[in-house]
């Protein structure tokens, strides 16, 4: 045999091996598939604009709410439309006369996805872990002094000062209960060991909700499977469920609205988080598509740099507030799917009032500028930053740019990534002259109280989100009094929050632009979509409430 | 110098026979006319500059009043497309001339002096050439910021190495010509030799290349504006307009289609013209033409 023959023989053998492997592999694969497809499973795919973030129910404070909200459960579920608290893991609760002690009676017969039972120990373990880690939205529990186990199914919270623990227990973040066995699973030494976080972020869940996490690929897709042992499927006192909920629920990351719309029309996804709003009329006429709109607590707001000239002058701020065409912005930016905002507390939230709207009046705006000492307009370009990629913010910003040009204020509109925008804005506490003049961003509530909006964006202690650097002692005092009254005297608290908003209104610390109306486009094969959307848990679709028509 | 009245006359004669080149030349001339006079001939100047908006007129399809329709702010797309030609012309001229200046001046000296200095400059040029120009321009644009001027600067910084290399090759050839030696022996000083003898004789290929690159410069600027780091709104740059309309392509196709067509036409015209110009400057073609008495 010469060399050439060896070479040929080798090639023939390699080809044969490849063919045999391919045939065997194909046969095995088809065998595997046919076994899997025997019980036909119903699937619903929900397209999300943004990638999922972390998977730790204690510390997560971002996009992952989209699935945490139904993989885990809270003690109480909140329905803001009817302003009703619905028992979830707690069947009932009561507070003491002095509002400093809250007692929760837990539901019997609830199991976590790992099979272990829900009891007082699990609740105490979860809340303690969240509070001790102190990240994300853990600040909500700041009033809690200690948590006491009364018996296996009763938990008592002792507070330092009165706080609305019922609202906090129903919050969208930091309110989730999980199995204490995570310590063993993660081979951790104690509840706050970072190993537990790693275990969660590796794609494990330890919740008790109606769906369990089965695939965790946060940049592409996250898949959930129905948890058949969920207590809620048979509970009569719990409304958020359906008898024909999908077996599999998938969150698929599709980063732009146009693609989402095309995928929806092609039947590749069943729910689109965003579609071009201008196209909604076409979609509404399509018999295969339904469009659901729902008011939300998400607000687009401008925070004005109150520590840098010329916006340190309240007259200039007021002039800007009166030079913005609010109705036009809603029309152009949201195609009408929003409501002109009135005050930083959004429409539908308690503590909201319709009296904090600025009029659109160019003559007034110009005369205010003259009074402020700028008869010929501002001699430098003001810097407005917004988050790049968000078309609604972009359009709002560009309209404001051309509106302010009419009273002689030139604006440099700069899109930045949220990290850049936020870093620049936070640097303003050190040196307000280096920061932006106007910051445009969204706020949505962590828990359902005006305090969440007013404190985070305007209190002098809130260095992370008070990005207009507004400091006002009367305002701070009003807030700190109101928050302690929330748990006991809601009416008095409301009055104080209105007074606080009056200060924001007069000082023009921020200019609220619009309260968003959520618009979800979905396949007509789904019903009950309206119930599956809840503005208190923004961006979440609760799959257990969806009904699939065959 | 290559630009002379005789040269223009010759090229004009050549163009008469080259239909593609002629088409390119006509479109380019219309383009330049529009760019220069745009603010005076557009029907809605305020819309064109982007400082006006008109809510009632938004998203209108093409009609007599608005031949290219209106965009999401109710601005006339026709006016914006026409004014957009001014931005594209400024970018094309700016990028090519700055890049030409850097590339030619740098390599003129490097090529003439040769030796270590020449090698040093050529290695720097090679470093730049190792990157695709659009990536390099992207990097510069992100570092120095957005806007028309910064866009021109960052594209030029990414562009000059091509001219540098062409010039270098040309200069090293020319400097060994007998007439340069003669000039040296005659005692003429170095700057005079470089600028009076070497520069004019090495400029032809690089000028042709620059001409060819006008279309490419417009295209790359449009790409950078499309992704948001070039010309900033409300200015009507074509790439930017395409990106503004892209989101609504299913509802209002006219917002991005018309700037797209303009971009296509102008870039194509520059390429036709550039190709014909290169052919014309090809010595073989020249000799052929001369033999026919053109």
PDB file of C-alpha atoms in Angstrom, chain A residues 256-258 276 278-279 325 328 331-332 335 391-392 395 398-399 401-402 414-415, chain B residues 50-53 55 58-59 72-73 146 232-234 244 246-251:
ATOM      1  CA  UNK A 256     -37.484  46.321  19.308  1.00  0.00           C
ATOM      2  CA  UNK A 257     -41.144  47.021  18.802  1.00  0.00           C
ATOM      3  CA  UNK A 258     -41.200  46.537  15.031  1.00  0.00           C
ATOM      4  CA  UNK A 276     -45.410  50.896  17.238  1.00  0.00           C
ATOM      5  CA  UNK A 278     -49.096  54.413  15.232  1.00  0.00           C
ATOM      6  CA  UNK A 279     -49.828  50.915  13.959  1.00  0.00           C
ATOM      7  CA  UNK A 325     -46.978  71.768  24.997  1.00  0.00           C
ATOM      8  CA  UNK A 328     -48.892  67.751  21.852  1.00  0.00           C
ATOM      9  CA  UNK A 331     -50.102  62.993  20.951  1.00  0.00           C
ATOM     10  CA  UNK A 332     -46.704  62.712  19.310  1.00  0.00           C
ATOM     11  CA  UNK A 335     -50.027  58.628  20.027  1.00  0.00           C
ATOM     12  CA  UNK A 391     -38.566  56.184  21.398  1.00  0.00           C
ATOM     13  CA  UNK A 392     -41.155  57.807  23.687  1.00  0.00           C
ATOM     14  CA  UNK A 395     -39.864  62.154  20.860  1.00  0.00           C
ATOM     15  CA  UNK A 398     -37.226  66.546  20.734  1.00  0.00           C
ATOM     16  CA  UNK A 399     -40.584  68.266  21.050  1.00  0.00           C
ATOM     17  CA  UNK A 401     -36.345  71.120  22.325  1.00  0.00           C
ATOM     18  CA  UNK A 402     -38.368  72.819  19.611  1.00  0.00           C
ATOM     19  CA  UNK A 414     -28.404  64.112  24.446  1.00  0.00           C
ATOM     20  CA  UNK A 415     -29.317  60.422  24.507  1.00  0.00           C
TER      21      UNK A 415
ATOM     22  CA  UNK B  50     -36.537  70.967  12.259  1.00  0.00           C
ATOM     23  CA  UNK B  51     -37.417  73.892  14.525  1.00  0.00           C
ATOM     24  CA  UNK B  52     -41.126  73.708  13.804  1.00  0.00           C
ATOM     25  CA  UNK B  53     -43.653  70.995  14.295  1.00  0.00           C
ATOM     26  CA  UNK B  55     -49.357  68.163  15.171  1.00  0.00           C
ATOM     27  CA  UNK B  58     -48.415  64.462  11.259  1.00  0.00           C
ATOM     28  CA  UNK B  59     -47.887  61.247   9.299  1.00  0.00           C
ATOM     29  CA  UNK B  72     -44.063  62.007  13.069  1.00  0.00           C
ATOM     30  CA  UNK B  73     -43.802  65.689  14.078  1.00  0.00           C
ATOM     31  CA  UNK B 146     -21.810  63.817  18.557  1.00  0.00           C
ATOM     32  CA  UNK B 232     -28.049  65.137  15.722  1.00  0.00           C
ATOM     33  CA  UNK B 233     -31.785  65.810  15.474  1.00  0.00           C
ATOM     34  CA  UNK B 234     -33.561  67.990  14.541  1.00  0.00           C
ATOM     35  CA  UNK B 244     -36.257  58.152  12.480  1.00  0.00           C
ATOM     36  CA  UNK B 246     -37.493  53.022  10.328  1.00  0.00           C
ATOM     37  CA  UNK B 247     -39.609  52.479  13.426  1.00  0.00           C
ATOM     38  CA  UNK B 248     -42.737  53.443  11.492  1.00  0.00           C
ATOM     39  CA  UNK B 249     -41.913  51.670   8.235  1.00  0.00           C
ATOM     40  CA  UNK B 250     -45.176  49.713   8.421  1.00  0.00           C
ATOM     41  CA  UNK B 251     -47.297  52.841   8.897  1.00  0.00           C
TER      42      UNK B 251
END
